[in-house]
């Protein structure tokens, strides 16, 4: 069993839809990271959180430490949100990565 | 700040050749990481520097791989000799501290033929 599990692996949505990507982990963590990787390959750090909820524009990330679960939500999705979203747990030194969720938002 | 800068963006080389990947971290960040991304294994940490000193290189696959950080603004990852199985995207990332957010470069796509 992988230490970091993401679901779904692939997600196709229509523009405007509310999107949720889930991440479950089995290891103890100091922080959980959500990363975005665009088709060009570059990786952008979206959030780092260790408790509660963070919001940045249309993106919301939540974490439940007791349940070892995090969700990334995208409100009013747009085609430019199409990317691979990667959950990673641990510190920057010891990040364990999920396999990623490929999101495609259709116009 | 321009962010983490990696070069080259793409590298195609023949098996057996030496390959050097370069990284310039964000100014003021004292932690630097080299990651490798493949379809089979996803993202893997290769080596981690703190204040220019290698702290953890347990992820370096074998002796053909070496990394240096001669100063706070520059690091290299060298593969000698390269093999086709080294083909991957190599990411450099930096962070201000040990348990803080990491900022990634655009990556170097390496193809060894």
XYZ file of N, CA and C in Angstrom:
660
model
N 0.847 -1.185 0.000
C 0.000 0.000 0.000
C 0.885 1.239 0.000
N 0.594 2.171 -0.933
C 1.358 3.411 -0.980
C 1.105 4.231 0.268
N 2.138 4.996 0.655
C 2.002 5.827 1.841
C 1.105 7.028 1.591
N 1.023 7.462 0.356
C 0.176 8.592 -0.011
C -0.714 8.153 -1.168
N -1.989 8.196 -0.952
C -2.944 7.770 -1.967
C -3.784 8.956 -2.405
N -3.884 9.156 -3.705
C -4.718 10.222 -4.229
C -5.894 9.633 -5.002
N -6.992 10.349 -4.961
C -8.135 9.950 -5.770
C -8.918 11.187 -6.199
N -9.493 11.156 -7.403
C -9.312 10.107 -8.384
C -7.969 10.250 -9.086
N -7.603 9.280 -9.900
C -6.377 9.381 -10.692
C -6.573 10.318 -11.865
N -7.767 10.270 -12.434
C -8.106 11.131 -13.563
C -9.472 11.749 -13.309
N -9.621 12.981 -13.705
C -10.875 13.689 -13.480
C -11.119 14.639 -14.642
N -12.277 14.504 -15.254
C -12.675 15.415 -16.323
C -13.916 16.168 -15.871
N -13.889 17.463 -16.002
C -14.994 18.294 -15.548
C -15.338 19.330 -16.605
N -16.534 19.856 -16.513
C -16.952 20.962 -17.373
C -16.603 22.281 -16.683
N -16.288 23.244 -17.500
C -15.968 24.566 -16.959
C -17.069 25.027 -16.006
N -16.666 25.543 -14.873
C -17.621 26.041 -13.895
C -17.923 25.060 -12.777
N -17.611 23.802 -12.965
C -17.908 22.797 -11.949
C -17.002 22.946 -10.728
N -17.522 22.487 -9.602
C -16.765 22.427 -8.353
C -16.007 21.095 -8.336
N -14.727 21.165 -8.057
C -13.872 19.979 -8.152
C -13.260 19.672 -6.795
N -13.206 18.386 -6.486
C -12.541 17.931 -5.257
C -11.558 16.825 -5.587
N -10.358 16.977 -5.103
C -9.318 15.951 -5.215
C -8.935 15.549 -3.798
N -8.833 14.252 -3.572
C -8.587 13.749 -2.226
C -7.200 13.145 -2.078
N -6.701 13.216 -0.849
C -5.388 12.665 -0.529
C -5.447 12.023 0.848
N -5.086 10.760 0.932
C -5.005 10.056 2.213
C -3.576 9.579 2.410
N -3.116 9.611 3.635
C -1.734 9.226 3.890
C -1.673 8.340 5.120
N -0.626 7.555 5.192
C -0.517 6.592 6.286
C 0.680 6.872 7.186
N 1.456 7.897 6.859
C 2.639 8.201 7.659
C 2.381 9.433 8.522
N 3.165 9.559 9.588
C 3.102 10.774 10.382
C 3.708 11.915 9.601
N 3.126 13.084 9.710
C 3.614 14.190 8.883
C 3.794 15.448 9.709
N 4.643 16.332 9.198
C 4.733 17.669 9.760
C 3.940 18.661 8.918
N 3.745 18.328 7.661
C 2.980 19.209 6.791
C 2.562 18.443 5.554
N 1.531 18.930 4.914
C 1.062 18.347 3.647
C 1.120 19.440 2.584
N 1.597 19.053 1.426
C 1.750 19.999 0.324
C 0.838 19.606 -0.830
N 0.273 20.603 -1.467
C -0.407 20.396 -2.740
C 0.410 21.116 -3.807
N 0.737 20.365 -4.855
C 1.534 20.894 -5.958
C 0.724 20.806 -7.239
N 1.015 21.710 -8.161
C 0.352 21.707 -9.460
C 1.421 21.586 -10.536
N 1.216 20.635 -11.437
C 2.173 20.460 -12.523
C 1.437 20.619 -13.845
N 1.837 21.635 -14.596
C 1.185 21.923 -15.864
C 1.768 21.072 -16.974
N 1.054 20.994 -18.100
C 1.519 20.161 -19.208
C 2.952 20.466 -19.623
N 3.393 21.694 -19.458
C 4.775 22.029 -19.787
C 5.778 21.418 -18.837
N 5.302 20.898 -17.711
C 6.172 20.185 -16.791
C 6.526 20.918 -15.528
N 6.397 22.244 -15.510
C 6.790 22.993 -14.328
C 5.907 22.672 -13.140
N 6.485 22.695 -11.946
C 5.747 22.403 -10.715
C 5.607 23.680 -9.905
N 4.395 23.927 -9.447
C 4.118 25.089 -8.621
C 3.566 24.610 -7.288
N 4.086 25.150 -6.221
C 3.558 24.812 -4.910
C 2.300 25.629 -4.667
N 1.190 24.956 -4.407
C -0.081 25.645 -4.176
C -0.285 25.945 -2.700
N -0.138 24.927 -1.883
C -0.377 25.068 -0.448
C 0.591 24.205 0.328
N 0.914 24.690 1.516
C 1.507 23.839 2.526
C 0.676 24.033 3.779
N 0.126 22.957 4.336
C -0.701 23.101 5.519
C -0.495 21.961 6.488
N -0.656 22.282 7.736
C -0.506 21.279 8.786
C -1.769 21.143 9.613
N -2.734 22.041 9.407
C -4.018 21.926 10.106
C -5.022 22.834 9.420
N -6.301 22.517 9.610
C -7.357 23.421 9.199
C -7.528 23.572 7.705
N -7.598 24.812 7.287
C -7.955 25.118 5.913
C -7.172 26.332 5.435
N -6.829 26.312 4.145
C -6.228 27.482 3.515
C -6.945 27.768 2.210
N -7.007 29.053 1.873
C -7.716 29.460 0.655
C -6.837 30.429 -0.122
N -6.810 30.193 -1.439
C -6.072 31.116 -2.301
C -6.850 31.233 -3.592
N -7.519 32.346 -3.745
C -8.352 32.534 -4.927
C -9.452 31.493 -4.977
N -9.501 30.732 -6.080
C -10.544 29.710 -6.236
C -10.138 28.368 -5.644
N -8.970 28.297 -5.077
C -8.464 27.046 -4.518
C -8.607 27.032 -2.995
N -9.066 25.890 -2.504
C -9.197 25.694 -1.063
C -8.585 24.350 -0.711
N -7.761 24.323 0.318
C -7.180 23.062 0.787
C -7.547 22.871 2.243
N -7.948 21.653 2.557
C -8.297 21.314 3.936
C -7.505 20.085 4.360
N -7.297 19.953 5.632
C -6.626 18.783 6.162
C -7.248 18.375 7.478
N -7.404 17.058 7.656
C -7.879 16.492 8.908
C -6.783 15.568 9.422
N -6.045 16.046 10.409
C -4.890 15.308 10.902
C -5.300 13.973 11.512
N -6.423 13.968 12.249
C -6.866 12.731 12.900
C -7.203 11.656 11.880
N -7.851 12.075 10.801
C -8.241 11.109 9.776
C -7.170 10.906 8.722
N -6.079 11.676 8.793
C -4.990 11.590 7.817
C -5.526 11.744 6.397
N -6.191 12.848 6.209
C -6.859 13.076 4.929
C -6.847 14.562 4.605
N -6.637 14.851 3.324
C -6.682 16.229 2.857
C -7.469 16.289 1.563
N -8.101 17.414 1.328
C -8.808 17.635 0.078
C -8.376 18.959 -0.530
N -8.335 18.968 -1.844
C -8.105 20.194 -2.603
C -9.367 20.466 -3.400
N -9.925 21.639 -3.214
C -11.145 22.009 -3.911
C -10.848 23.147 -4.886
N -11.487 23.091 -6.031
C -11.407 24.185 -7.000
C -12.829 24.627 -7.278
N -13.119 25.874 -6.993
C -14.446 26.404 -7.287
C -14.429 27.067 -8.668
N -15.574 27.030 -9.336
C -15.723 27.659 -10.661
C -14.550 27.284 -11.559
N -14.380 25.990 -11.779
C -13.217 25.514 -12.522
C -13.156 26.111 -13.926
N -11.946 26.196 -14.430
C -11.656 26.812 -15.724
C -10.673 25.920 -16.487
N -10.737 25.941 -17.821
C -9.781 25.111 -18.577
C -8.322 25.324 -18.187
N -7.969 26.514 -17.759
C -6.565 26.738 -17.369
C -6.194 26.020 -16.067
N -7.188 25.465 -15.377
C -6.896 24.654 -14.189
C -6.439 23.243 -14.570
N -6.539 22.912 -15.847
C -6.133 21.575 -16.289
C -4.653 21.381 -16.005
N -4.374 20.344 -15.244
C -3.005 20.094 -14.796
C -3.014 18.798 -14.006
N -1.841 18.391 -13.569
C -1.736 17.284 -12.619
C -1.563 17.889 -11.231
N -2.359 17.444 -10.310
C -2.293 17.928 -8.930
C -1.702 16.823 -8.061
N -0.651 17.173 -7.356
C 0.119 16.190 -6.602
C 0.062 16.529 -5.122
N -0.250 15.537 -4.334
C -0.231 15.660 -2.881
C 1.103 15.117 -2.385
N 1.721 15.806 -1.455
C 2.984 15.337 -0.893
C 2.968 15.583 0.604
N 3.496 14.639 1.375
C 3.461 14.791 2.828
C 4.867 14.743 3.402
N 5.038 15.410 4.527
C 6.332 15.444 5.179
C 6.906 16.839 5.109
N 8.145 16.982 5.476
C 8.843 18.242 5.323
C 9.454 18.295 3.934
N 9.948 19.441 3.541
C 10.562 19.555 2.216
C 11.715 18.565 2.076
N 12.356 18.239 3.194
C 13.481 17.303 3.150
C 13.011 15.887 2.883
N 11.834 15.533 3.364
C 11.406 14.123 3.308
C 10.023 14.012 2.713
N 9.827 14.659 1.583
C 8.515 14.614 0.949
C 8.258 13.246 0.355
N 7.064 12.722 0.639
C 6.569 11.507 -0.003
C 5.428 11.930 -0.898
N 5.517 11.592 -2.174
C 4.576 12.112 -3.159
C 3.494 11.101 -3.483
N 2.288 11.598 -3.691
C 1.250 10.796 -4.297
C 1.505 10.696 -5.794
N 0.731 9.875 -6.449
C 0.943 9.641 -7.883
C 0.292 10.712 -8.747
N -0.466 11.592 -8.124
C -1.027 12.700 -8.882
C -2.430 12.429 -9.404
N -3.163 13.504 -9.601
C -4.498 13.469 -10.206
C -4.464 14.325 -11.462
N -4.754 13.709 -12.578
C -4.802 14.445 -13.858
C -6.187 15.074 -13.986
N -6.236 16.385 -13.952
C -7.493 17.118 -14.082
C -7.577 17.743 -15.467
N -8.691 17.509 -16.124
C -8.971 18.158 -17.412
C -10.292 18.887 -17.285
N -10.269 20.183 -17.511
C -11.484 20.995 -17.466
C -11.825 21.398 -18.899
N -12.985 20.986 -19.320
C -13.415 21.235 -20.694
C -14.209 22.537 -20.785
N -14.011 23.281 -21.851
C -14.750 24.549 -22.009
C -16.213 24.304 -22.338
N 11.926 38.257 -7.430
C 12.882 37.161 -7.617
C 12.413 36.297 -8.783
N 13.359 35.770 -9.557
C 12.996 34.996 -10.728
C 12.595 33.583 -10.367
N 12.708 33.182 -9.143
C 12.400 31.816 -8.776
C 13.604 30.930 -8.956
N 13.396 29.639 -8.815
C 14.465 28.666 -8.989
C 14.723 28.505 -10.488
N 15.955 28.632 -10.879
C 16.298 28.578 -12.301
C 17.122 27.331 -12.582
N 16.652 26.544 -13.533
C 17.367 25.346 -13.924
C 17.814 25.457 -15.375
N 18.941 24.847 -15.668
C 19.397 24.765 -17.044
C 20.156 23.472 -17.263
N 20.112 22.934 -18.479
C 19.231 23.367 -19.560
C 17.793 22.915 -19.296
N 16.849 23.349 -20.107
C 15.468 22.882 -19.977
C 15.315 21.494 -20.577
N 16.067 21.264 -21.633
C 16.033 19.962 -22.302
C 17.463 19.551 -22.606
N 17.715 18.247 -22.458
C 19.043 17.725 -22.768
C 18.868 16.348 -23.393
N 19.444 16.181 -24.573
C 19.467 14.872 -25.214
C 20.928 14.489 -25.361
N 21.269 13.304 -24.900
C 22.658 12.895 -24.935
C 22.752 11.404 -25.246
N 23.907 11.013 -25.672
C 24.117 9.597 -25.969
C 24.574 8.843 -24.721
N 24.186 7.609 -24.666
C 24.602 6.744 -23.555
C 26.121 6.797 -23.400
N 26.551 6.908 -22.151
C 27.974 6.950 -21.876
C 28.539 8.338 -21.706
N 27.795 9.340 -22.153
C 28.265 10.717 -22.038
C 28.012 11.253 -20.638
N 28.792 12.244 -20.277
C 28.582 12.940 -19.013
C 27.516 14.011 -19.181
N 26.627 14.109 -18.215
C 25.559 15.115 -18.235
C 25.652 15.951 -16.964
N 25.557 17.252 -17.113
C 25.560 18.143 -15.950
C 24.320 19.025 -15.977
N 23.543 18.936 -14.920
C 22.351 19.763 -14.758
C 22.662 20.845 -13.729
N 22.115 22.027 -13.965
C 22.457 23.171 -13.124
C 21.229 23.775 -12.481
N 21.443 24.359 -11.319
C 20.329 24.952 -10.570
C 20.797 26.186 -9.812
N 19.989 27.230 -9.903
C 20.213 28.433 -9.115
C 19.020 28.597 -8.186
N 19.204 28.435 -6.888
C 18.062 28.533 -5.975
C 17.640 29.983 -5.771
N 16.515 30.158 -5.112
C 16.052 31.494 -4.765
C 17.009 32.096 -3.733
N 17.373 33.336 -3.962
C 18.303 34.010 -3.072
C 17.774 34.017 -1.641
N 18.620 33.617 -0.696
C 18.225 33.605 0.707
C 17.716 32.263 1.188
N 17.396 31.380 0.265
C 16.971 30.042 0.667
C 18.200 29.222 1.035
N 18.126 28.514 2.163
C 19.308 27.765 2.569
C 19.159 26.263 2.399
N 18.041 25.826 1.853
C 17.863 24.395 1.569
C 17.644 24.196 0.082
N 18.309 23.199 -0.470
C 18.184 22.903 -1.898
C 18.000 21.410 -2.081
N 17.114 21.060 -2.999
C 16.754 19.666 -3.228
C 16.852 19.360 -4.704
N 17.280 18.149 -5.015
C 17.200 17.618 -6.368
C 16.206 16.450 -6.354
N 15.222 16.532 -7.262
C 14.226 15.473 -7.408
C 14.298 14.915 -8.828
N 13.872 13.665 -8.974
C 13.735 13.052 -10.282
C 12.290 12.587 -10.450
N 11.736 12.818 -11.624
C 10.365 12.394 -11.894
C 10.336 11.481 -13.099
N 9.806 10.280 -12.917
C 9.601 9.344 -14.013
C 8.164 8.858 -13.989
N 7.737 8.308 -15.109
C 6.374 7.789 -15.165
C 6.191 6.641 -14.178
N 7.220 5.816 -14.073
C 7.090 4.613 -13.250
C 7.116 4.925 -11.758
N 7.973 5.848 -11.354
C 8.217 6.054 -9.921
C 7.757 7.419 -9.412
N 7.220 8.249 -10.292
C 6.778 9.559 -9.839
C 7.954 10.418 -9.423
N 7.724 11.280 -8.445
C 8.754 12.187 -7.944
C 9.535 11.515 -6.820
N 10.856 11.585 -6.916
C 11.724 10.996 -5.888
C 12.789 12.017 -5.492
N 13.052 12.107 -4.201
C 14.130 12.973 -3.724
C 15.469 12.276 -3.959
N 16.384 12.974 -4.598
C 17.720 12.425 -4.839
C 18.689 12.849 -3.741
N 18.741 14.154 -3.470
C 19.696 14.677 -2.506
C 19.192 15.997 -1.954
N 19.598 16.294 -0.738
C 19.164 17.496 -0.035
C 20.394 18.184 0.551
N 20.513 19.489 0.264
C 21.592 20.305 0.825
C 20.991 21.292 1.834
N 21.698 21.531 2.908
C 21.348 22.595 3.829
C 22.598 23.446 4.059
N 22.476 24.749 3.792
C 23.644 25.636 3.888
C 24.836 25.081 3.102
N 24.567 24.644 1.902
C 25.553 24.160 0.934
C 26.149 22.804 1.278
N 25.726 22.195 2.348
C 26.289 20.919 2.787
C 25.295 19.804 2.470
N 25.757 18.714 1.808
C 24.826 17.608 1.550
C 24.426 16.938 2.857
N 23.137 16.881 3.110
C 22.624 16.317 4.360
C 22.140 14.885 4.166
N 21.475 14.660 3.051
C 20.882 13.343 2.816
C 20.991 13.029 1.338
N 21.842 12.078 0.987
C 21.966 11.671 -0.414
C 21.534 10.225 -0.596
N 20.715 9.743 0.318
C 20.298 8.339 0.252
C 19.446 8.046 -0.971
N 18.899 9.085 -1.581
C 18.090 8.868 -2.768
C 18.879 8.818 -4.056
N 20.166 9.117 -3.997
C 20.984 9.071 -5.207
C 21.091 7.618 -5.654
N 20.694 7.335 -6.893
C 20.532 5.943 -7.294
C 21.827 5.132 -7.293
N 22.917 5.696 -7.705
C 24.170 4.942 -7.726
C 25.337 5.903 -7.896
N 26.542 5.312 -7.926
C 27.743 6.141 -7.942
C 27.880 6.985 -9.197
N 27.123 6.681 -10.201
C 27.203 7.486 -11.429
C 26.642 8.891 -11.200
N 25.879 9.036 -10.146
C 25.256 10.322 -9.835
C 26.064 11.034 -8.748
N 26.304 12.320 -8.978
C 26.956 13.128 -7.951
C 26.376 14.530 -7.986
N 26.336 15.173 -6.839
C 25.798 16.530 -6.755
C 26.719 17.376 -5.911
N 26.834 18.643 -6.311
C 27.667 19.583 -5.575
C 26.918 20.890 -5.380
N 27.317 21.597 -4.342
C 26.789 22.935 -4.121
C 27.953 23.796 -3.643
N 28.719 24.334 -4.569
C 29.930 25.076 -4.195
C 29.655 26.385 -3.474
N 28.456 26.942 -3.689
C 28.094 28.163 -2.970
C 26.581 28.238 -2.860
N 26.105 29.240 -2.186
C 24.671 29.331 -1.869
C 23.802 29.592 -3.084
N 24.414 29.942 -4.216
C 23.598 30.329 -5.363
C 23.739 29.376 -6.550
N 24.338 28.198 -6.314
C 24.559 27.330 -7.463
C 24.720 25.879 -7.024
N 24.086 24.999 -7.779
C 24.259 23.563 -7.528
C 24.267 22.831 -8.857
N 24.969 21.708 -8.892
C 24.990 20.859 -10.076
C 24.660 19.427 -9.708
N 24.038 18.760 -10.657
C 23.798 17.318 -10.563
C 24.447 16.700 -11.791
N 25.381 15.788 -11.556
C 26.139 15.224 -12.653
C 25.886 13.726 -12.756
N 25.753 13.257 -13.979
C 25.599 11.827 -14.233
C 26.739 11.419 -15.165
N 27.538 10.484 -14.712
C 28.700 10.059 -15.484
C 29.008 8.593 -15.192
N 28.897 7.714 -16.158
C 28.340 7.896 -17.493
C 26.818 7.766 -17.483
N 26.180 8.432 -18.392
C 24.718 8.379 -18.438
C 24.249 7.089 -19.111
N 23.030 6.683 -18.718
C 22.407 5.488 -19.274
C 20.971 5.816 -19.667
N 20.405 5.052 -20.612
C 19.019 5.342 -21.034
C 18.030 5.365 -19.873
N 18.236 4.548 -18.845
C 17.300 4.515 -17.717
C 17.372 5.778 -16.855
N 18.333 6.642 -17.138
C 18.400 7.919 -16.431
C 17.457 8.946 -17.039
N 16.851 8.623 -18.157
C 15.927 9.544 -18.810
C 14.777 9.864 -17.867
N 14.583 11.144 -17.615
C 13.575 11.588 -16.642
C 13.539 13.107 -16.664
N 12.654 13.659 -15.879
C 12.683 15.100 -15.627
C 13.305 15.310 -14.255
N 14.312 16.142 -14.206
C 15.023 16.410 -12.957
C 14.630 17.806 -12.472
N 14.121 17.850 -11.250
C 13.691 19.119 -10.665
C 14.633 19.528 -9.541
N 14.900 20.812 -9.500
C 15.595 21.405 -8.376
C 14.577 22.240 -7.614
N 14.662 22.237 -6.300
C 13.759 23.050 -5.482
C 14.563 23.671 -4.352
N 14.103 24.818 -3.882
C 14.747 25.434 -2.724
C 13.692 25.867 -1.724
N 14.121 25.982 -0.488
C 13.194 26.448 0.545
C 13.964 27.260 1.570
N 13.241 28.147 2.281
C 13.915 29.022 3.244
C 14.408 28.285 4.484
N 13.805 27.124 4.789
C 14.180 26.414 5.994
C 13.829 24.957 5.883
N 13.994 24.253 6.994
C 13.835 22.798 6.969
C 12.387 22.373 6.760
N 11.470 22.952 7.445
C 10.071 22.517 7.387
C 9.199 23.592 6.773
N 9.665 24.109 5.688
C 8.923 25.156 4.997
C 8.643 24.743 3.563
N 7.846 25.551 2.917
C 7.409 25.272 1.554
C 8.593 25.235 0.603
N 8.553 24.312 -0.325
C 9.604 24.214 -1.340
C 9.133 24.858 -2.631
N 10.033 25.564 -3.281
C 9.743 26.215 -4.551
C 10.529 25.488 -5.641
N 9.817 25.072 -6.666
C 10.421 24.233 -7.685
C 10.871 25.034 -8.896
N 11.935 24.553 -9.529
C 12.320 25.058 -10.830
C 11.463 24.411 -11.905
N 11.693 24.810 -13.141
C 10.899 24.313 -14.266
C 11.299 22.902 -14.678
N 12.425 22.442 -14.177
C 12.842 21.088 -14.494
C 13.726 21.010 -15.727
N 14.524 19.961 -15.785
C 15.324 19.629 -16.967
C 14.866 18.262 -17.452
N 14.400 18.231 -18.693
C 13.987 16.951 -19.279
C 15.207 16.320 -19.928
N 15.653 15.213 -19.363
C 16.840 14.523 -19.859
C 16.430 13.281 -20.639
N 16.974 13.158 -21.829
C 16.766 11.963 -22.643
C 18.132 11.395 -22.988
N 18.345 10.162 -22.591
C 19.609 9.484 -22.901
C 19.301 8.395 -23.930
N 19.941 8.516 -25.082
C 19.635 7.573 -26.172
C 20.795 6.614 -26.392
